[in-house]
Amino acid sequence: MRWRATKTPSRHQWDCPVPRQVMTLAPKAKVEVLVRGVTADDDALINKKLPKELLLRIFSYLDVVSLCACAQVSKLWHELALDGSNWQKIDLFNFQTDIEGPVVENISRRCGGFLKKLSLRGCQSVEDASLRTFAQNCNNIEDLNLNGCKKLTDSTCQSLGKYCSKLTFLDLGSCCQVTDLSLKSIGQGCPALEQINISWCDQVSKYGVEALAVGCPRLRSFVSKGCPLVNDEAVTQLAQHCGGLQTLNLHECTHVTDAAVQAGCHALCTLEVAGCTQLTDGGFQALSRSCHALEKMDLEECVLITDNTLLHLANGCPRLQQLSLSHCELVTDEGIRHLGAGAGACRTPARVGAGQLPAHHGRLPRAPGHLPEPAAHRTLRLPADHARRHPQAAQPPAGPQSARLFCTRHAPALGRWRQTPLLPLLRRALVKRGRVLLWSP
């Protein structure tokens, strides 16, 4: 026979969120407990046959939904399923986002110091009072996702800074009531912080970022999409105090200029400055001289950059693998060729998404306005008719070249890909580096 939960109790009965519909332990649970040959003898019951320690270990493999289902089987299972050691990582986003404050408070009391990771992403009903109780009870929390909790204010971050000194990851995205005071509190109380997301917190300015940078020198990732008050001075403070910064996302930080990319974040691997329309070739020239570890860049809608930017990146950023140039109308074929001919890029070809290169670049009907995605990492792909439309490009610049050219054109009738002859564009340059494949029906 199989143990099944046949009744869904109220949320307050078990002190944990429960699904709206009846949940069954088998067969959907990750660990399915089967009891065969059960008799009326108490000694034959699973609770008697297996020690509590073993049952507790089994429950440790279950997710939130399954644990709540197990908690409905018996008093013993209720006690074991809701043991704090089973609730070290909780993600309510895929379970139930319309929870209210009392649920968060009950979880914090149940888990206590065991809880290390909690995601309340999208839980818009949660307020500061509940997070204050949570911070007091769960002071070992390391990873906290509050993205989309729009009722939270600076009071929550003050509580986190006061009680949660072990915090390493904090997501405050779309918490629109958060201000500089929040970042100041986090900077003062969470020195171990490594990653923070303040996207769309449009009240945060350079003063909050400065306080954060001074107090959190271990910061490796700073994401501030849609924060118009984050400017050059804020980025400069990050560069000065957070020497290990690897990810910097300034998407639509419209006041950012060349001074920001010249700040000297030497360890940067990912830079996203899409929508920063004041950036020019001069800024990226300085960037290429100091940030040689760059692997991914998003320059979408950086409308002032030209082929010179690609030339500098090709020579100064040998690890560059992904580059987005959508809506960069001043970039031409010459700039694209620089990516393959540069001294650095010749060993690690770029992966280019050039959605809005000049109109003469062919576009596939499956993705209007965009070149197709590469078939593999570190590949450069152009349309199949590129050589025909640009006969002058058939003579590439001299020098080593290892960029691979692909065109993803699927033949539905055949249901497979076919190989066709090489493109003239790179035939000579690649003859010593290996074959170049062009896929077409």
JSON list of N, CA and C in Angstrom, two decimals, residues 27-28 48 62 134 155 158 198 230 241 262 299 307 320 331 363 396 400 435 441:
[
{"chain": "A", "resi": 27, "resn": "PRO", "atom": "N", "xyz": [2.81, 9.19, -6.61]},
{"chain": "A", "resi": 27, "resn": "PRO", "atom": "CA", "xyz": [4.20, 8.93, -6.99]},
{"chain": "A", "resi": 27, "resn": "PRO", "atom": "C", "xyz": [5.00, 10.19, -7.24]},
{"chain": "A", "resi": 28, "resn": "LYS", "atom": "N", "xyz": [4.43, 11.38, -7.00]},
{"chain": "A", "resi": 28, "resn": "LYS", "atom": "CA", "xyz": [5.11, 12.60, -7.42]},
{"chain": "A", "resi": 28, "resn": "LYS", "atom": "C", "xyz": [6.21, 13.03, -6.46]},
{"chain": "A", "resi": 48, "resn": "LYS", "atom": "N", "xyz": [7.80, 2.37, 13.20]},
{"chain": "A", "resi": 48, "resn": "LYS", "atom": "CA", "xyz": [8.48, 1.51, 14.16]},
{"chain": "A", "resi": 48, "resn": "LYS", "atom": "C", "xyz": [9.70, 0.84, 13.54]},
{"chain": "A", "resi": 62, "resn": "LEU", "atom": "N", "xyz": [13.20, 16.20, 0.11]},
{"chain": "A", "resi": 62, "resn": "LEU", "atom": "CA", "xyz": [11.92, 16.65, -0.43]},
{"chain": "A", "resi": 62, "resn": "LEU", "atom": "C", "xyz": [11.87, 18.17, -0.57]},
{"chain": "A", "resi": 134, "resn": "PHE", "atom": "N", "xyz": [11.50, 37.84, 10.73]},
{"chain": "A", "resi": 134, "resn": "PHE", "atom": "CA", "xyz": [12.34, 36.88, 10.02]},
{"chain": "A", "resi": 134, "resn": "PHE", "atom": "C", "xyz": [13.82, 37.13, 10.30]},
{"chain": "A", "resi": 155, "resn": "SER", "atom": "N", "xyz": [12.97, 49.95, 6.15]},
{"chain": "A", "resi": 155, "resn": "SER", "atom": "CA", "xyz": [12.92, 49.29, 7.45]},
{"chain": "A", "resi": 155, "resn": "SER", "atom": "C", "xyz": [13.39, 47.84, 7.36]},
{"chain": "A", "resi": 158, "resn": "GLN", "atom": "N", "xyz": [17.14, 47.75, 7.17]},
{"chain": "A", "resi": 158, "resn": "GLN", "atom": "CA", "xyz": [17.71, 48.08, 8.47]},
{"chain": "A", "resi": 158, "resn": "GLN", "atom": "C", "xyz": [17.72, 46.85, 9.38]},
{"chain": "A", "resi": 198, "resn": "ILE", "atom": "N", "xyz": [19.70, 45.78, -7.29]},
{"chain": "A", "resi": 198, "resn": "ILE", "atom": "CA", "xyz": [18.79, 46.88, -6.93]},
{"chain": "A", "resi": 198, "resn": "ILE", "atom": "C", "xyz": [18.07, 47.40, -8.18]},
{"chain": "A", "resi": 230, "resn": "VAL", "atom": "N", "xyz": [22.00, 56.37, -10.55]},
{"chain": "A", "resi": 230, "resn": "VAL", "atom": "CA", "xyz": [23.33, 55.75, -10.46]},
{"chain": "A", "resi": 230, "resn": "VAL", "atom": "C", "xyz": [24.17, 56.30, -11.60]},
{"chain": "A", "resi": 241, "resn": "HIS", "atom": "N", "xyz": [36.68, 50.62, -4.14]},
{"chain": "A", "resi": 241, "resn": "HIS", "atom": "CA", "xyz": [36.54, 49.84, -2.90]},
{"chain": "A", "resi": 241, "resn": "HIS", "atom": "C", "xyz": [36.28, 48.36, -3.13]},
{"chain": "A", "resi": 262, "resn": "GLN", "atom": "N", "xyz": [35.72, 54.01, -17.68]},
{"chain": "A", "resi": 262, "resn": "GLN", "atom": "CA", "xyz": [37.14, 54.27, -17.49]},
{"chain": "A", "resi": 262, "resn": "GLN", "atom": "C", "xyz": [37.56, 54.17, -16.03]},
{"chain": "A", "resi": 299, "resn": "LEU", "atom": "N", "xyz": [26.20, 46.02, -25.46]},
{"chain": "A", "resi": 299, "resn": "LEU", "atom": "CA", "xyz": [26.30, 47.42, -25.88]},
{"chain": "A", "resi": 299, "resn": "LEU", "atom": "C", "xyz": [25.06, 47.85, -26.66]},
{"chain": "A", "resi": 307, "resn": "ASP", "atom": "N", "xyz": [33.10, 51.53, -35.38]},
{"chain": "A", "resi": 307, "resn": "ASP", "atom": "CA", "xyz": [34.01, 50.40, -35.59]},
{"chain": "A", "resi": 307, "resn": "ASP", "atom": "C", "xyz": [35.25, 50.48, -34.70]},
{"chain": "A", "resi": 320, "resn": "LEU", "atom": "N", "xyz": [36.90, 37.80, -24.73]},
{"chain": "A", "resi": 320, "resn": "LEU", "atom": "CA", "xyz": [35.54, 38.19, -25.08]},
{"chain": "A", "resi": 320, "resn": "LEU", "atom": "C", "xyz": [34.84, 37.09, -25.88]},
{"chain": "A", "resi": 331, "resn": "VAL", "atom": "N", "xyz": [28.02, 50.95, -36.51]},
{"chain": "A", "resi": 331, "resn": "VAL", "atom": "CA", "xyz": [28.92, 49.81, -36.70]},
{"chain": "A", "resi": 331, "resn": "VAL", "atom": "C", "xyz": [28.72, 49.24, -38.10]},
{"chain": "A", "resi": 363, "resn": "ARG", "atom": "N", "xyz": [18.73, 39.39, -42.69]},
{"chain": "A", "resi": 363, "resn": "ARG", "atom": "CA", "xyz": [18.08, 38.92, -41.47]},
{"chain": "A", "resi": 363, "resn": "ARG", "atom": "C", "xyz": [17.16, 37.77, -41.83]},
{"chain": "A", "resi": 396, "resn": "PRO", "atom": "N", "xyz": [39.58, 39.38, -46.84]},
{"chain": "A", "resi": 396, "resn": "PRO", "atom": "CA", "xyz": [39.74, 39.80, -45.44]},
{"chain": "A", "resi": 396, "resn": "PRO", "atom": "C", "xyz": [41.14, 40.30, -45.18]},
{"chain": "A", "resi": 400, "resn": "PRO", "atom": "N", "xyz": [46.22, 36.13, -38.67]},
{"chain": "A", "resi": 400, "resn": "PRO", "atom": "CA", "xyz": [45.55, 34.93, -38.18]},
{"chain": "A", "resi": 400, "resn": "PRO", "atom": "C", "xyz": [44.06, 35.17, -37.97]},
{"chain": "A", "resi": 435, "resn": "ARG", "atom": "N", "xyz": [38.13, 23.68, -40.94]},
{"chain": "A", "resi": 435, "resn": "ARG", "atom": "CA", "xyz": [37.00, 23.89, -41.82]},
{"chain": "A", "resi": 435, "resn": "ARG", "atom": "C", "xyz": [36.02, 24.92, -41.26]},
{"chain": "A", "resi": 441, "resn": "PRO", "atom": "N", "xyz": [19.55, 24.84, -46.28]},
{"chain": "A", "resi": 441, "resn": "PRO", "atom": "CA", "xyz": [18.74, 23.74, -46.77]},
{"chain": "A", "resi": 441, "resn": "PRO", "atom": "C", "xyz": [19.24, 23.25, -48.12]}
]
